[in-house]
Structures are given as C-alpha cells and as structure tokens.
mmCIF file of C-alpha atoms in Angstrom:
data_model
loop_
_atom_site.group_PDB
_atom_site.id
_atom_site.type_symbol
_atom_site.label_atom_id
_atom_site.label_comp_id
_atom_site.label_asym_id
_atom_site.label_seq_id
_atom_site.Cartn_x
_atom_site.Cartn_y
_atom_site.Cartn_z
ATOM 1 C CA MET A 1 -91.107 -30.723 -191.356
ATOM 2 C CA THR A 2 -90.267 -28.493 -193.969
ATOM 3 C CA LEU A 3 -92.262 -25.205 -194.794
ATOM 4 C CA ILE A 4 -91.203 -22.858 -197.742
ATOM 5 C CA ARG A 5 -92.750 -19.754 -196.896
ATOM 6 C CA ASN A 6 -92.276 -15.697 -197.235
ATOM 7 C CA LEU A 7 -90.187 -14.473 -194.417
ATOM 8 C CA GLU A 8 -91.627 -12.311 -191.571
ATOM 9 C CA PRO A 9 -90.140 -8.568 -191.036
ATOM 10 C CA HIS A 10 -88.428 -9.682 -187.963
ATOM 11 C CA GLU A 11 -86.684 -12.580 -189.632
ATOM 12 C CA LEU A 12 -84.913 -10.364 -191.819
ATOM 13 C CA ASP A 13 -81.893 -10.049 -189.579
ATOM 14 C CA ALA A 14 -81.682 -13.960 -189.277
ATOM 15 C CA SER A 15 -81.407 -13.864 -193.181
ATOM 16 C CA LEU A 16 -78.655 -11.082 -193.503
ATOM 17 C CA THR A 17 -77.010 -13.457 -190.937
ATOM 18 C CA LEU A 18 -76.833 -16.536 -193.172
ATOM 19 C CA SER A 19 -75.786 -14.581 -196.146
ATOM 20 C CA GLU A 20 -72.971 -12.921 -194.036
ATOM 21 C CA PHE A 21 -72.238 -16.613 -193.298
ATOM 22 C CA ALA A 22 -72.665 -18.037 -196.665
ATOM 23 C CA PHE A 23 -70.799 -15.372 -198.661
ATOM 24 C CA GLN A 24 -68.002 -14.450 -196.651
ATOM 25 C CA TYR A 25 -68.977 -10.816 -195.939
ATOM 26 C CA ARG A 26 -69.782 -8.708 -193.119
ATOM 27 C CA VAL A 27 -72.111 -5.753 -193.001
ATOM 28 C CA ALA A 28 -70.825 -3.185 -190.634
ATOM 29 C CA PRO A 29 -73.177 -2.507 -187.618
ATOM 30 C CA ASP A 30 -73.887 1.277 -188.389
ATOM 31 C CA GLU A 31 -75.095 -0.027 -191.951
ATOM 32 C CA ARG A 32 -77.140 -3.068 -190.902
ATOM 33 C CA GLU A 33 -80.369 -1.017 -190.541
ATOM 34 C CA ALA A 34 -80.075 0.639 -193.802
ATOM 35 C CA ARG A 35 -79.318 -2.783 -195.619
ATOM 36 C CA LEU A 36 -82.248 -4.375 -193.932
ATOM 37 C CA ALA A 37 -84.370 -1.646 -194.967
ATOM 38 C CA THR A 38 -84.003 -2.372 -198.803
ATOM 39 C CA MET A 39 -84.703 -6.182 -197.851
ATOM 40 C CA LYS A 40 -88.120 -6.545 -199.002
ATOM 41 C CA PRO A 41 -90.272 -9.386 -197.030
ATOM 42 C CA HIS A 42 -92.590 -10.356 -200.030
ATOM 43 C CA GLN A 43 -89.034 -11.142 -202.131
ATOM 44 C CA GLN A 44 -87.500 -13.091 -199.264
ATOM 45 C CA TRP A 45 -87.883 -16.926 -199.130
ATOM 46 C CA GLY A 46 -87.011 -19.207 -196.347
ATOM 47 C CA ALA A 47 -87.198 -22.715 -196.100
ATOM 48 C CA PHE A 48 -88.044 -23.874 -192.458
ATOM 49 C CA VAL A 49 -86.960 -26.868 -190.934
ATOM 50 C CA ASP A 50 -89.138 -27.503 -187.702
ATOM 51 C CA GLY A 51 -89.746 -23.769 -187.753
ATOM 52 C CA VAL A 52 -85.971 -22.864 -187.988
ATOM 53 C CA LEU A 53 -84.645 -20.876 -190.827
ATOM 54 C CA ALA A 54 -82.330 -23.427 -192.621
ATOM 55 C CA ALA A 55 -82.127 -22.195 -196.265
ATOM 56 C CA LYS A 56 -83.167 -19.146 -198.004
ATOM 57 C CA TYR A 57 -83.446 -17.106 -201.593
ATOM 58 C CA THR A 58 -84.249 -13.678 -202.700
ATOM 59 C CA LEU A 59 -86.520 -13.304 -205.700
ATOM 60 C CA LEU A 60 -86.393 -10.133 -207.214
ATOM 61 C CA ASP A 61 -88.796 -8.413 -209.471
ATOM 62 C CA LEU A 62 -87.070 -7.208 -212.259
ATOM 63 C CA GLU A 63 -87.502 -6.830 -216.123
ATOM 64 C CA THR A 64 -85.299 -7.276 -218.683
ATOM 65 C CA TRP A 65 -84.497 -6.338 -222.393
ATOM 66 C CA ILE A 66 -84.420 -9.141 -224.774
ATOM 67 C CA HIS A 67 -83.719 -8.475 -228.288
ATOM 68 C CA GLY A 68 -85.517 -5.078 -227.950
ATOM 69 C CA VAL A 69 -88.372 -6.190 -226.156
ATOM 70 C CA LYS A 70 -89.102 -5.976 -222.181
ATOM 71 C CA PHE A 71 -89.615 -9.029 -220.380
ATOM 72 C CA ALA A 72 -90.680 -9.537 -216.610
ATOM 73 C CA MET A 73 -87.959 -11.271 -215.165
ATOM 74 C CA GLY A 74 -87.192 -12.836 -211.632
ATOM 75 C CA GLY A 75 -83.911 -12.042 -210.320
ATOM 76 C CA LEU A 76 -82.686 -15.049 -208.101
ATOM 77 C CA ALA A 77 -80.178 -13.981 -205.338
ATOM 78 C CA GLY A 78 -78.806 -14.964 -202.195
ATOM 79 C CA VAL A 79 -79.586 -18.561 -202.458
ATOM 80 C CA ALA A 80 -77.898 -20.007 -199.160
ATOM 81 C CA THR A 81 -78.094 -22.888 -196.467
ATOM 82 C CA TRP A 82 -76.618 -23.290 -192.928
ATOM 83 C CA PRO A 83 -73.918 -26.039 -193.143
ATOM 84 C CA ASP A 84 -75.859 -28.422 -190.961
ATOM 85 C CA TYR A 85 -78.829 -28.488 -193.267
ATOM 86 C CA ARG A 86 -77.105 -29.232 -196.503
ATOM 87 C CA ARG A 87 -77.114 -31.958 -198.619
ATOM 88 C CA GLN A 88 -80.763 -32.521 -197.408
ATOM 89 C CA GLY A 89 -82.393 -31.688 -200.877
ATOM 90 C CA LEU A 90 -83.612 -27.828 -199.386
ATOM 91 C CA VAL A 91 -81.998 -25.962 -202.357
ATOM 92 C CA ALA A 92 -83.783 -28.314 -204.990
ATOM 93 C CA LYS A 93 -86.836 -27.537 -203.167
ATOM 94 C CA LEU A 94 -86.463 -23.691 -202.947
ATOM 95 C CA LEU A 95 -85.474 -23.484 -206.658
ATOM 96 C CA GLY A 96 -88.324 -25.555 -207.636
ATOM 97 C CA HIS A 97 -90.866 -22.978 -205.432
ATOM 98 C CA SER A 98 -88.732 -20.090 -207.042
ATOM 99 C CA LEU A 99 -89.868 -21.740 -210.518
ATOM 100 C CA GLU A 100 -93.683 -22.066 -209.787
ATOM 101 C CA THR A 101 -93.325 -18.554 -207.712
ATOM 102 C CA MET A 102 -92.134 -16.816 -211.014
ATOM 103 C CA ARG A 103 -94.702 -18.764 -213.380
ATOM 104 C CA ALA A 104 -97.405 -17.589 -211.189
ATOM 105 C CA ASN A 105 -95.787 -14.002 -211.044
ATOM 106 C CA GLY A 106 -95.825 -13.614 -214.796
ATOM 107 C CA GLN A 107 -91.756 -13.890 -214.985
ATOM 108 C CA THR A 108 -91.474 -15.867 -217.999
ATOM 109 C CA VAL A 109 -87.414 -15.488 -217.688
ATOM 110 C CA SER A 110 -84.890 -16.011 -214.684
ATOM 111 C CA PHE A 111 -81.313 -14.630 -214.363
ATOM 112 C CA LEU A 112 -78.861 -15.447 -211.302
ATOM 113 C CA HIS A 113 -75.346 -14.902 -210.882
ATOM 114 C CA PRO A 114 -73.679 -18.487 -209.842
ATOM 115 C CA PHE A 115 -71.581 -19.368 -207.168
ATOM 116 C CA SER A 116 -71.140 -22.813 -209.357
ATOM 117 C CA PHE A 117 -72.339 -23.012 -213.115
ATOM 118 C CA PRO A 118 -72.041 -26.586 -212.919
ATOM 119 C CA PHE A 119 -74.761 -26.809 -210.166
ATOM 120 C CA TYR A 120 -77.698 -24.432 -211.337
ATOM 121 C CA ARG A 121 -77.267 -26.109 -214.732
ATOM 122 C CA LYS A 122 -78.953 -29.258 -213.166
ATOM 123 C CA PHE A 123 -81.797 -27.037 -212.330
ATOM 124 C CA GLY A 124 -81.999 -25.709 -216.214
ATOM 125 C CA TRP A 125 -80.273 -22.470 -215.933
ATOM 126 C CA GLU A 126 -77.697 -21.627 -218.719
ATOM 127 C CA TYR A 127 -74.623 -19.598 -219.116
ATOM 128 C CA TYR A 128 -75.695 -16.429 -221.166
ATOM 129 C CA THR A 129 -73.201 -13.738 -221.019
ATOM 130 C CA ASP A 130 -69.505 -12.671 -220.472
ATOM 131 C CA VAL A 131 -68.134 -9.387 -219.431
ATOM 132 C CA LYS A 132 -64.930 -8.277 -220.963
ATOM 133 C CA LYS A 133 -62.551 -7.001 -218.747
ATOM 134 C CA TYR A 134 -59.820 -4.253 -219.322
ATOM 135 C CA GLU A 135 -56.696 -2.917 -217.672
ATOM 136 C CA ILE A 136 -55.072 -0.070 -219.824
ATOM 137 C CA SER A 137 -52.061 1.979 -219.139
ATOM 138 C CA PHE A 138 -52.931 5.601 -219.473
ATOM 139 C CA ALA A 139 -49.974 5.966 -221.970
ATOM 140 C CA LYS A 140 -51.555 3.817 -224.312
ATOM 141 C CA LEU A 141 -54.987 6.016 -224.470
ATOM 142 C CA PRO A 142 -55.223 8.455 -227.575
ATOM 143 C CA PRO A 143 -54.764 12.040 -226.979
ATOM 144 C CA ALA A 144 -58.443 13.842 -225.847
ATOM 145 C CA PRO A 145 -60.375 14.767 -229.169
ATOM 146 C CA PRO A 146 -62.058 18.449 -229.383
ATOM 147 C CA GLU A 147 -65.192 16.942 -228.762
ATOM 148 C CA THR A 148 -64.217 16.123 -225.208
ATOM 149 C CA ALA A 149 -64.828 20.054 -224.230
ATOM 150 C CA ARG A 150 -68.724 19.021 -224.629
ATOM 151 C CA VAL A 151 -68.257 16.520 -221.605
ATOM 152 C CA ARG A 152 -69.221 17.985 -218.095
ATOM 153 C CA ARG A 153 -69.677 16.589 -214.748
ATOM 154 C CA VAL A 154 -73.308 16.063 -213.423
ATOM 155 C CA ALA A 155 -74.872 14.601 -210.276
ATOM 156 C CA ASN A 156 -75.343 11.137 -209.478
ATOM 157 C CA ASP A 157 -78.759 11.095 -210.459
ATOM 158 C CA GLY A 158 -80.622 8.330 -212.501
ATOM 159 C CA SER A 159 -83.150 10.155 -213.849
ATOM 160 C CA LEU A 160 -80.956 12.197 -215.584
ATOM 161 C CA LEU A 161 -79.090 9.293 -217.095
ATOM 162 C CA ASP A 162 -81.880 6.419 -217.520
ATOM 163 C CA ALA A 163 -82.900 7.585 -221.069
ATOM 164 C CA THR A 164 -79.435 7.303 -222.234
ATOM 165 C CA TYR A 165 -78.737 4.097 -220.413
ATOM 166 C CA ALA A 166 -82.068 2.560 -221.712
ATOM 167 C CA ALA A 167 -81.043 3.519 -225.344
ATOM 168 C CA TYR A 168 -77.487 1.677 -224.886
ATOM 169 C CA ALA A 169 -79.282 -1.477 -222.790
ATOM 170 C CA SER A 170 -82.139 -2.073 -225.411
ATOM 171 C CA ARG A 171 -79.209 -2.753 -228.161
ATOM 172 C CA TYR A 172 -78.378 -5.960 -226.056
ATOM 173 C CA SER A 173 -80.344 -8.923 -224.958
ATOM 174 C CA GLY A 174 -80.236 -9.790 -221.333
ATOM 175 C CA THR A 175 -79.596 -6.138 -219.835
ATOM 176 C CA LEU A 176 -81.509 -5.015 -217.075
ATOM 177 C CA VAL A 177 -84.462 -2.221 -217.378
ATOM 178 C CA ARG A 178 -83.470 0.054 -214.265
ATOM 179 C CA SER A 179 -86.354 1.122 -211.977
ATOM 180 C CA GLU A 180 -85.629 4.539 -210.036
ATOM 181 C CA GLU A 181 -85.109 2.638 -206.994
ATOM 182 C CA TRP A 182 -82.708 0.567 -208.946
ATOM 183 C CA TRP A 183 -80.438 3.649 -209.485
ATOM 184 C CA GLN A 184 -80.560 4.607 -205.963
ATOM 185 C CA GLU A 185 -79.837 1.543 -204.012
ATOM 186 C CA ARG A 186 -77.625 -0.270 -206.931
ATOM 187 C CA ILE A 187 -75.661 2.163 -208.531
ATOM 188 C CA PHE A 188 -75.471 5.225 -206.821
ATOM 189 C CA TYR A 189 -74.578 3.775 -203.478
ATOM 190 C CA ARG A 190 -71.111 4.415 -204.166
ATOM 191 C CA SER A 191 -71.160 8.065 -203.305
ATOM 192 C CA GLN A 192 -67.474 8.366 -204.054
ATOM 193 C CA GLU A 193 -67.978 8.255 -207.505
ATOM 194 C CA THR A 194 -68.248 10.898 -210.217
ATOM 195 C CA THR A 195 -70.484 10.892 -213.412
ATOM 196 C CA ALA A 196 -69.657 13.098 -216.261
ATOM 197 C CA VAL A 197 -71.915 13.270 -219.447
ATOM 198 C CA TYR A 198 -71.372 13.915 -223.278
ATOM 199 C CA GLU A 199 -74.049 15.910 -225.051
ATOM 200 C CA ASP A 200 -73.753 16.612 -228.635
ATOM 201 C CA ALA A 201 -73.616 20.003 -230.967
ATOM 202 C CA SER A 202 -77.714 20.129 -230.480
ATOM 203 C CA GLY A 203 -77.502 19.412 -226.374
ATOM 204 C CA ASN A 204 -78.507 16.046 -226.315
ATOM 205 C CA MET A 205 -76.955 13.511 -224.041
ATOM 206 C CA GLN A 206 -75.133 10.851 -225.919
ATOM 207 C CA GLY A 207 -73.213 9.048 -223.342
ATOM 208 C CA TYR A 208 -71.852 8.981 -219.568
ATOM 209 C CA VAL A 209 -69.227 7.677 -217.490
ATOM 210 C CA CYS A 210 -69.027 7.043 -214.025
ATOM 211 C CA TYR A 211 -65.897 6.413 -212.219
ATOM 212 C CA GLU A 212 -63.659 6.597 -209.166
ATOM 213 C CA VAL A 213 -59.827 7.506 -208.823
ATOM 214 C CA LYS A 214 -57.665 6.027 -205.820
ATOM 215 C CA ASP A 215 -54.253 4.683 -205.854
ATOM 216 C CA ARG A 216 -53.575 6.144 -209.130
ATOM 217 C CA THR A 217 -56.011 3.528 -210.838
ATOM 218 C CA LEU A 218 -59.220 5.218 -212.419
ATOM 219 C CA SER A 219 -62.110 2.205 -212.014
ATOM 220 C CA VAL A 220 -65.139 3.015 -214.336
ATOM 221 C CA SER A 221 -67.840 1.262 -213.123
ATOM 222 C CA GLU A 222 -70.200 2.310 -216.081
ATOM 223 C CA PHE A 223 -69.323 3.885 -219.338
ATOM 224 C CA VAL A 224 -72.129 3.757 -221.988
ATOM 225 C CA ALA A 225 -71.834 5.622 -225.407
ATOM 226 C CA LEU A 226 -74.641 5.576 -228.223
ATOM 227 C CA THR A 227 -72.165 7.006 -230.695
ATOM 228 C CA GLU A 228 -68.632 6.872 -231.603
ATOM 229 C CA GLU A 229 -68.389 10.696 -231.256
ATOM 230 C CA ALA A 230 -69.542 9.930 -227.386
ATOM 231 C CA ARG A 231 -66.803 7.224 -227.016
ATOM 232 C CA ARG A 232 -63.864 9.348 -228.194
ATOM 233 C CA ALA A 233 -65.089 12.334 -226.225
ATOM 234 C CA LEU A 234 -65.661 10.151 -222.940
ATOM 235 C CA PHE A 235 -62.540 8.471 -223.413
ATOM 236 C CA GLY A 236 -60.442 11.642 -224.220
ATOM 237 C CA TYR A 237 -62.127 12.981 -220.578
ATOM 238 C CA VAL A 238 -60.880 10.019 -219.065
ATOM 239 C CA ARG A 239 -57.446 10.561 -220.593
ATOM 240 C CA ASN A 240 -57.404 14.019 -218.948
ATOM 241 C CA HIS A 241 -57.060 12.430 -215.646
ATOM 242 C CA ASP A 242 -53.309 11.396 -216.707
ATOM 243 C CA SER A 243 -51.936 13.480 -213.455
ATOM 244 C CA MET A 244 -53.700 11.442 -211.097
ATOM 245 C CA ALA A 245 -53.893 7.666 -212.332
ATOM 246 C CA GLU A 246 -51.762 5.549 -214.334
ATOM 247 C CA THR A 247 -54.107 2.808 -214.867
ATOM 248 C CA LEU A 248 -57.895 2.620 -216.518
ATOM 249 C CA THR A 249 -59.654 -0.102 -215.702
ATOM 250 C CA LEU A 250 -63.485 -0.993 -216.993
ATOM 251 C CA SER A 251 -65.753 -3.653 -217.820
ATOM 252 C CA ALA A 252 -67.634 -3.842 -221.371
ATOM 253 C CA PRO A 253 -69.652 -6.450 -223.472
ATOM 254 C CA ALA A 254 -67.865 -9.241 -224.790
ATOM 255 C CA ASP A 255 -67.906 -7.697 -228.206
ATOM 256 C CA ASP A 256 -66.819 -4.458 -227.444
ATOM 257 C CA PRO A 257 -64.125 -3.266 -229.806
ATOM 258 C CA LEU A 258 -62.021 -0.677 -228.017
ATOM 259 C CA ALA A 259 -58.630 -2.546 -228.344
ATOM 260 C CA PHE A 260 -58.967 -2.555 -232.025
ATOM 261 C CA LEU A 261 -59.447 1.466 -231.984
ATOM 262 C CA LEU A 262 -56.407 2.197 -229.168
ATOM 263 C CA PRO A 263 -53.148 3.082 -230.912
ATOM 264 C CA ASP A 264 -51.585 0.080 -229.732
ATOM 265 C CA PRO A 265 -54.003 -2.926 -228.939
ATOM 266 C CA ARG A 266 -51.721 -4.642 -226.562
ATOM 267 C CA VAL A 267 -53.778 -4.054 -223.666
ATOM 268 C CA LYS A 268 -54.886 -6.807 -220.694
ATOM 269 C CA GLN A 269 -57.967 -8.187 -221.585
ATOM 270 C CA GLU A 270 -59.878 -10.688 -219.866
ATOM 271 C CA LEU A 271 -63.163 -12.331 -220.901
ATOM 272 C CA VAL A 272 -65.172 -13.444 -217.797
ATOM 273 C CA PRO A 273 -68.628 -16.011 -217.730
ATOM 274 C CA TYR A 274 -70.923 -13.875 -215.518
ATOM 275 C CA PHE A 275 -74.634 -14.600 -215.138
ATOM 276 C CA MET A 276 -77.078 -17.451 -216.113
ATOM 277 C CA ALA A 277 -80.315 -17.345 -217.519
ATOM 278 C CA ARG A 278 -83.541 -19.671 -217.707
ATOM 279 C CA VAL A 279 -86.925 -19.645 -219.436
ATOM 280 C CA VAL A 280 -89.488 -20.095 -216.903
ATOM 281 C CA ASP A 281 -92.705 -20.538 -218.824
ATOM 282 C CA ALA A 282 -91.723 -21.330 -222.797
ATOM 283 C CA ALA A 283 -95.226 -20.841 -224.188
ATOM 284 C CA ALA A 284 -95.624 -17.580 -222.295
ATOM 285 C CA PHE A 285 -92.070 -16.470 -223.101
ATOM 286 C CA VAL A 286 -92.577 -17.322 -226.944
ATOM 287 C CA ALA A 287 -95.901 -15.454 -226.908
ATOM 288 C CA ALA A 288 -93.780 -12.414 -226.041
ATOM 289 C CA TYR A 289 -90.866 -12.884 -228.059
ATOM 290 C CA PRO A 290 -89.984 -11.017 -231.013
ATOM 291 C CA PHE A 291 -89.025 -13.131 -233.805
ATOM 292 C CA VAL A 292 -87.768 -11.990 -237.310
ATOM 293 C CA ALA A 293 -90.245 -10.571 -239.321
ATOM 294 C CA GLY A 294 -90.990 -11.874 -242.660
ATOM 295 C CA ALA A 295 -89.392 -15.342 -242.069
ATOM 296 C CA GLY A 296 -92.533 -17.256 -240.930
ATOM 297 C CA ALA A 297 -91.697 -21.061 -240.215
ATOM 298 C CA THR A 298 -93.303 -23.968 -238.163
ATOM 299 C CA VAL A 299 -91.077 -26.137 -236.254
ATOM 300 C CA ARG A 300 -91.475 -29.268 -234.048
ATOM 301 C CA LEU A 301 -89.744 -29.394 -230.663
ATOM 302 C CA ARG A 302 -89.296 -31.867 -227.798
ATOM 303 C CA VAL A 303 -88.191 -29.911 -224.751
ATOM 304 C CA SER A 304 -87.194 -31.669 -221.664
ATOM 305 C CA ASP A 305 -87.758 -29.664 -218.225
ATOM 306 C CA ALA A 306 -87.101 -32.041 -215.338
ATOM 307 C CA HIS A 307 -88.027 -28.869 -213.099
ATOM 308 C CA ALA A 308 -90.940 -26.953 -214.659
ATOM 309 C CA PRO A 309 -92.965 -29.731 -215.657
ATOM 310 C CA TRP A 310 -95.284 -27.501 -217.503
ATOM 311 C CA ASN A 311 -92.764 -26.739 -219.983
ATOM 312 C CA ASP A 312 -91.627 -30.627 -220.595
ATOM 313 C CA GLY A 313 -93.332 -32.199 -223.346
ATOM 314 C CA ALA A 314 -93.851 -32.068 -227.351
ATOM 315 C CA TRP A 315 -94.409 -28.527 -228.966
ATOM 316 C CA THR A 316 -95.283 -26.838 -232.335
ATOM 317 C CA LEU A 317 -93.750 -23.366 -232.682
ATOM 318 C CA ALA A 318 -95.399 -21.478 -235.183
ATOM 319 C CA VAL A 319 -93.973 -18.028 -235.966
ATOM 320 C CA ASP A 320 -95.979 -16.195 -238.440
ATOM 321 C CA ASP A 321 -94.451 -13.432 -241.282
ATOM 322 C CA ALA A 322 -95.368 -10.406 -238.737
ATOM 323 C CA GLY A 323 -92.439 -12.002 -236.276
ATOM 324 C CA ARG A 324 -95.636 -13.412 -233.907
ATOM 325 C CA GLY A 325 -94.791 -16.804 -232.193
ATOM 326 C CA THR A 326 -96.765 -19.574 -230.517
ATOM 327 C CA LEU A 327 -95.963 -22.466 -228.589
ATOM 328 C CA ALA A 328 -98.518 -25.139 -228.530
ATOM 329 C CA PRO A 329 -98.698 -28.664 -227.354
ATOM 330 C CA ASP A 330 -98.093 -31.381 -230.091
ATOM 331 C CA GLU A 331 -100.698 -34.285 -229.871
ATOM 332 C CA SER A 332 -98.480 -36.330 -231.667
ATOM 333 C CA GLY A 333 -96.151 -36.227 -229.195
ATOM 334 C CA ALA A 334 -93.065 -35.254 -231.581
ATOM 335 C CA ALA A 335 -91.880 -39.124 -231.831
ATOM 336 C CA ASP A 336 -91.796 -39.209 -235.434
ATOM 337 C CA GLY A 337 -88.095 -38.067 -235.871
ATOM 338 C CA ALA A 338 -89.289 -34.828 -237.380
ATOM 339 C CA ALA A 339 -88.805 -32.974 -234.168
ATOM 340 C CA LEU A 340 -86.006 -31.175 -232.577
ATOM 341 C CA LEU A 341 -84.937 -32.376 -228.989
ATOM 342 C CA CYS A 342 -83.441 -30.074 -226.452
ATOM 343 C CA GLY A 343 -83.430 -29.164 -222.981
ATOM 344 C CA ILE A 344 -84.908 -26.149 -221.466
ATOM 345 C CA ALA A 345 -81.319 -24.818 -221.306
ATOM 346 C CA ALA A 346 -80.619 -25.011 -224.578
ATOM 347 C CA PHE A 347 -83.675 -23.481 -225.278
ATOM 348 C CA THR A 348 -82.985 -20.379 -223.139
ATOM 349 C CA ALA A 349 -79.559 -19.985 -224.658
ATOM 350 C CA MET A 350 -80.574 -20.067 -228.421
ATOM 351 C CA THR A 351 -83.835 -17.676 -227.788
ATOM 352 C CA ILE A 352 -81.870 -15.340 -225.478
ATOM 353 C CA GLY A 353 -79.178 -15.189 -228.031
ATOM 354 C CA ALA A 354 -76.653 -16.714 -225.900
ATOM 355 C CA ARG A 355 -75.571 -19.269 -229.022
ATOM 356 C CA ARG A 356 -77.293 -19.772 -232.267
ATOM 357 C CA PRO A 357 -79.190 -22.986 -233.333
ATOM 358 C CA ALA A 358 -76.141 -24.031 -235.712
ATOM 359 C CA PHE A 359 -73.864 -24.104 -232.711
ATOM 360 C CA LEU A 360 -76.270 -26.038 -230.448
ATOM 361 C CA HIS A 361 -76.831 -28.971 -233.138
ATOM 362 C CA ALA A 362 -73.295 -29.120 -233.848
ATOM 363 C CA ALA A 363 -72.665 -29.661 -230.632
ATOM 364 C CA GLY A 364 -75.242 -32.072 -229.613
ATOM 365 C CA LEU A 365 -77.291 -29.971 -227.651
ATOM 366 C CA LEU A 366 -80.194 -29.705 -230.099
ATOM 367 C CA ARG A 367 -80.921 -32.706 -231.933
ATOM 368 C CA GLY A 368 -82.974 -33.739 -234.969
ATOM 369 C CA PRO A 369 -83.366 -32.348 -238.790
ATOM 370 C CA ALA A 370 -81.126 -29.870 -240.312
ATOM 371 C CA ASP A 371 -83.985 -28.047 -242.271
ATOM 372 C CA ALA A 372 -85.830 -27.657 -238.714
ATOM 373 C CA VAL A 373 -82.349 -26.068 -237.542
ATOM 374 C CA GLU A 374 -82.170 -23.863 -240.564
ATOM 375 C CA ALA A 375 -85.796 -22.844 -239.737
ATOM 376 C CA LEU A 376 -84.927 -21.731 -236.467
ATOM 377 C CA GLU A 377 -81.646 -20.022 -237.607
ATOM 378 C CA ARG A 378 -84.198 -17.489 -239.959
ATOM 379 C CA VAL A 379 -86.737 -16.945 -237.069
ATOM 380 C CA LEU A 380 -84.350 -16.357 -234.273
ATOM 381 C CA PRO A 381 -83.086 -12.511 -234.008
ATOM 382 C CA ALA A 382 -79.120 -12.325 -233.293
ATOM 383 C CA ARG A 383 -78.011 -9.750 -230.809
ATOM 384 C CA GLN A 384 -75.385 -9.726 -228.319
ATOM 385 C CA THR A 385 -75.876 -10.580 -224.786
ATOM 386 C CA TYR A 386 -74.926 -8.342 -221.796
ATOM 387 C CA LEU A 387 -75.355 -7.369 -218.704
ATOM 388 C CA ALA A 388 -73.788 -4.369 -216.692
ATOM 389 C CA ASP A 389 -75.440 -5.183 -213.180
ATOM 390 C CA PHE A 390 -75.234 -7.214 -210.262
ATOM 391 C CA PHE A 391 -77.438 -8.991 -207.968
#
C-alpha cells in the first residue's frame, strides 16, 4: 500500500539521507542540524510503501516575475526514490500529487531543475531558460572608468540589495522574487564572498556584485547592473583585482551582450540549458497574466494535459484591449479546425516567453490556422527569460 503525505519532523533526517544518496553528496556532521533546521515539514512530501519512506519531493512556496507581474510559484526540488522502489510509478504519483497540491495552494506555475529534460517533459514541464557562462582573462577586461570610484564594499545584507535586485529581476520572465529568508539561507550562506555596490552621483544604488577570489580566479556569483554606467563601474571594480586573479568567471542571461562590449570579444562563452517551467492551472494563470494592451483578440485553443485534467480540453482565450485575459471552456469542443492545438508544455513555453507562437507553429508544437497564431503573437508579450537562483 502506498500513502503520500507530509513528513513529520522526526522523518526529515531520513529524507536528507535519501537526498544524499540520490544526488551523491554528503552533509558534514557539524552542518547536519543546521540543514535540517531549514527543512520545513509542510514542504516535504513522501511516498510511503507499507510504512517505509520510498520516495519524496520538496515543494517550495515561492514567487516569480513573469512579464513584470508576480506569480505564486511552486518550486519542485529534491525528487528522489530509493533504488529498490524505482520503476514502480512512485515518481509519477508524486508529480501528480504535486500538481494537485500546487493548484490547491494557488500556485499557477511551477519551476524545477531537471536531472533529465526528457523525463520531466513527459509530465508537462518545459525547458524555459538558459544561463550564459563566461570565462574571461583579466587581460581582456577594459581599464577601470572614473565611475569605479563610486563602488564600495558592503555587508552581505539582502535587505540592502533587494530593491536593486527586484528592479533587475522584474525586467526578465521567470526570475525569483526573493524573501528575506531566501537571501539569508540561499544567497549569503556563502560567508567567504565579498559584496560591493555601485551608487550613482545622487547616491542611488544602481548595481552590485557578489564574488570570491580563490586560486587566481575571481568567481562572480551575482552581477546586477541597472544602467550601463553601473555595469562599467562594477567591471572596473572587478578589474582592480588583477593583482590577485588572472581569470574571471560569471553567469548571465542568455541575451547578455558582454562579449560585444569587450575590446576583444574572443572569450569563452557557454550557453547552458538550465530550468524547466510548467503552467499548473491554465485558467487561473491566464486570469493573472499581463497580455499586451491594445491588442485584444479571441483565440480558440485545444490544450492537452495528461497529468492535470483540469487543463485538458477545449478553451476560448479572450483578451480585451486593456490586456486582461480569460480562459473559458469552449462548449463546441474546438473540433471544427478553427482552434489551435498544443500540449501544456508548448502553452507554458509561449506564455512564459521561452518561445514565440510562430516558432512553435513552425516546429509543429502548435498546430492550427495561421491567423490564430498571428493573434497570439500580438497579445503575448516578449521578454527574455532568466533565473539567477537554484533550488
């Protein structure tokens, strides 16, 4: 008999042991209690077979920016099964349970970092964002500009940086809204890092950099700049570490133009597929979604979703001139050839901004009349996807 339920506090250690085994890491004995203290029982779910913890997942209560609007997001993490219980459908049951739980929680979208993209695509999650990784010789960095003088080191304090981070993150789609707890437990647990901020001539913070220097490499964990002036000043500050480091490493959004802005653009760049996303409740998601104002349209959709039956079916998407949308059941069943057909993964990709409707149509992932595709192109906003965090 299989039972899915929240873990009790005394079961958290067993869950951590399963994570250590499945993800091949070890928590040092002196860190174990601190790690367990951050695990919230209401976010930990287990599949118990005859009373034994066989598989589990973590569901984080998060928020994300999507086209400038905050959405409640379920962060799925730590999905793991003991090998003697694998290939018995336990993960499929857990993922189905997670979707039902997120819908009940009002989390209309979910993100996860996959061990396998093909595996999670089977359950409706879709690849939504990349990170661009740089490795740059200090010799290729431009000299520090005068604005570098306005860069100063500060304490590792999320409350100091959050407004600047939020202004930056809201420019993208799929970034995290960070809580004070997230800053403390996920960002500044790296106690060896240094943080420096850039303030403009009026004293307003316009950017910051978090980094560590080790073994002649300056590793940037976070680089945020709201203006070109801030970008130049912060890179100038980084450049001033040339007596300590020979190589700079950092990650950035996929559309980052840094190489173009360097005197010599021949630097190492790697585009890495990163996180996946999934719309959990299509109708509720559309109700909160910021469509393009002044481009009203009505589009009929046939969405297939084998794992969230409340999404599966025929719909009419109506967007008014103010950019407000509704997704209502289409009583005709959208069977007359006038509707667009797609899976929940393609629906997610085009609404979150990972791929445009025209691309999905050309790829055969969005099927139907061209005029309906053009209508979606008009009403869906365009914004680069990005996620600077990990869970």
